[in-house]
Short mmCIF file of C-alpha atoms in Angstrom, two decimals:
data_model
loop_
_atom_site.label_atom_id
_atom_site.label_comp_id
_atom_site.label_asym_id
_atom_site.label_seq_id
_atom_site.Cartn_x
_atom_site.Cartn_y
_atom_site.Cartn_z
CA MET P 1 106.89 79.87 83.17
CA THR P 2 110.42 78.55 83.48
CA PHE P 3 113.51 80.39 84.69
CA THR P 4 114.86 81.01 81.18
CA GLU P 5 111.46 81.92 79.74
CA SER P 6 111.03 84.49 82.48
CA ILE P 7 114.40 86.11 81.81
CA GLU P 8 113.71 86.16 78.09
CA GLN P 9 110.24 87.64 78.61
CA CYS P 10 111.48 90.37 80.95
CA PHE P 11 114.23 91.43 78.57
CA LYS P 12 111.80 91.41 75.63
CA LYS P 13 109.59 93.75 77.65
CA TYR P 14 112.66 95.76 78.71
CA ALA P 15 110.81 99.05 79.20
CA THR P 16 107.18 97.95 79.07
CA PHE P 17 105.43 99.38 82.09
CA GLU P 18 101.97 98.42 80.81
CA GLY P 19 100.16 95.12 81.15
CA THR P 20 100.69 92.43 83.76
CA ALA P 21 103.34 89.91 84.82
CA SER P 22 102.73 86.57 86.48
CA ARG P 23 104.26 85.72 89.83
CA SER P 24 106.56 83.17 88.23
CA GLU P 25 107.74 85.68 85.62
CA TYR P 26 108.56 88.27 88.26
CA TRP P 27 110.13 86.03 90.90
CA TRP P 28 112.27 84.02 88.45
CA PHE P 29 113.58 87.31 87.07
CA ALA P 30 114.22 88.62 90.59
CA LEU P 31 116.20 85.43 91.37
CA PHE P 32 118.21 85.92 88.16
CA ILE P 33 119.10 89.46 89.24
CA VAL P 34 120.12 88.41 92.76
CA LEU P 35 122.21 85.46 91.54
CA GLY P 36 123.75 87.47 88.71
CA ASN P 37 124.70 90.32 91.00
CA PHE P 38 126.10 87.98 93.64
CA GLY P 39 128.07 85.92 91.13
CA LEU P 40 129.51 88.94 89.37
CA SER P 41 130.41 90.63 92.67
CA LEU P 42 132.66 87.64 93.41
CA ILE P 43 134.50 88.30 90.16
CA SER P 44 134.52 92.08 89.96
CA ASP P 45 132.69 94.97 91.59
CA GLY P 46 132.73 96.76 88.24
CA LEU P 47 130.96 93.89 86.49
CA SER P 48 128.43 93.69 89.30
CA MET P 49 127.72 97.43 89.00
CA LEU P 50 127.39 97.16 85.22
CA PHE P 51 124.96 94.26 85.62
CA ALA P 52 122.92 96.23 88.18
CA ILE P 53 122.70 99.21 85.82
CA ALA P 54 121.76 96.98 82.86
CA THR P 55 118.98 95.24 84.78
CA PHE P 56 117.58 98.29 86.61
CA ILE P 57 114.96 99.31 84.01
CA PRO P 58 113.84 95.72 83.24
CA SER P 59 113.45 94.99 86.96
CA MET P 60 111.42 98.17 87.53
CA ALA P 61 109.23 97.33 84.52
CA ALA P 62 108.69 93.74 85.70
CA ALA P 63 107.78 94.93 89.21
CA CYS P 64 105.37 97.49 87.74
CA ARG P 65 103.66 94.80 85.65
CA ARG P 66 103.56 92.49 88.68
CA LEU P 67 101.88 95.20 90.77
CA HIS P 68 99.40 95.72 87.93
CA ASP P 69 98.53 92.03 88.18
CA THR P 70 97.46 92.67 91.79
CA ASP P 71 95.45 95.75 90.69
CA ARG P 72 97.95 98.26 92.06
CA SER P 73 99.71 101.12 90.36
CA GLY P 74 103.41 100.78 89.57
CA TRP P 75 103.96 103.84 91.76
CA TRP P 76 103.72 101.51 94.77
CA GLN P 77 107.37 100.69 94.02
CA LEU P 78 108.23 103.94 95.80
CA LEU P 79 107.68 101.98 99.02
CA MET P 80 111.22 100.66 98.58
CA PHE P 81 112.46 104.06 99.79
CA ILE P 82 110.92 103.42 103.22
CA PRO P 83 113.44 101.20 105.01
CA VAL P 84 112.28 97.79 106.22
CA ILE P 85 108.51 98.47 106.56
CA GLY P 86 108.22 99.65 102.95
CA TRP P 87 110.21 96.67 101.71
CA ILE P 88 108.03 94.22 103.63
CA ILE P 89 104.82 95.79 102.33
CA LEU P 90 106.15 95.77 98.75
CA ILE P 91 107.19 92.11 98.98
CA VAL P 92 103.72 91.20 100.28
CA PHE P 93 102.11 93.09 97.37
CA LEU P 94 104.39 91.41 94.82
CA ALA P 95 103.72 87.94 96.23
CA GLN P 96 99.92 88.20 96.18
CA GLU P 97 97.62 86.18 93.96
CA PRO P 98 96.64 87.84 90.68
CA ARG P 99 93.18 89.34 90.61
CA ALA P 100 90.86 91.17 88.27
CA ASN P 101 92.50 94.46 87.41
CA ARG P 102 92.26 97.52 85.21
CA TYR P 103 95.65 96.95 83.56
CA GLY P 104 95.00 93.90 81.42
CA VAL P 105 94.28 90.21 81.56
CA VAL P 106 94.87 88.45 84.86
CA SER P 107 98.05 86.45 84.29
CA ARG P 108 97.47 82.86 85.27
CA VAL P 109 100.30 80.62 84.18
CA THR P 110 99.68 76.91 84.32
CA ALA P 111 102.56 74.50 84.65
#
């Protein structure tokens, strides 16, 4: 999945917390959010805040679907509230290979 396809897919599934998301879909979208927030913060803090608000639900939904792809509940996102250790654990979970799961088809994207 390409950068633009990932962004398009994540916004199409704006509030879809069911199913799975491939690693490329999730990480391209995460990069888009980081770059967008950084770029807009150089222009205006207000624009950056507006962008963060607009992408909050899609990013939570994409992370939930990504966790589903590793056979974990989306509730694991609550780890982000545990400073440092929680973030590290969550990043490891999000980066793992897809595996058989109870949430849908294992998402294997071929280039």
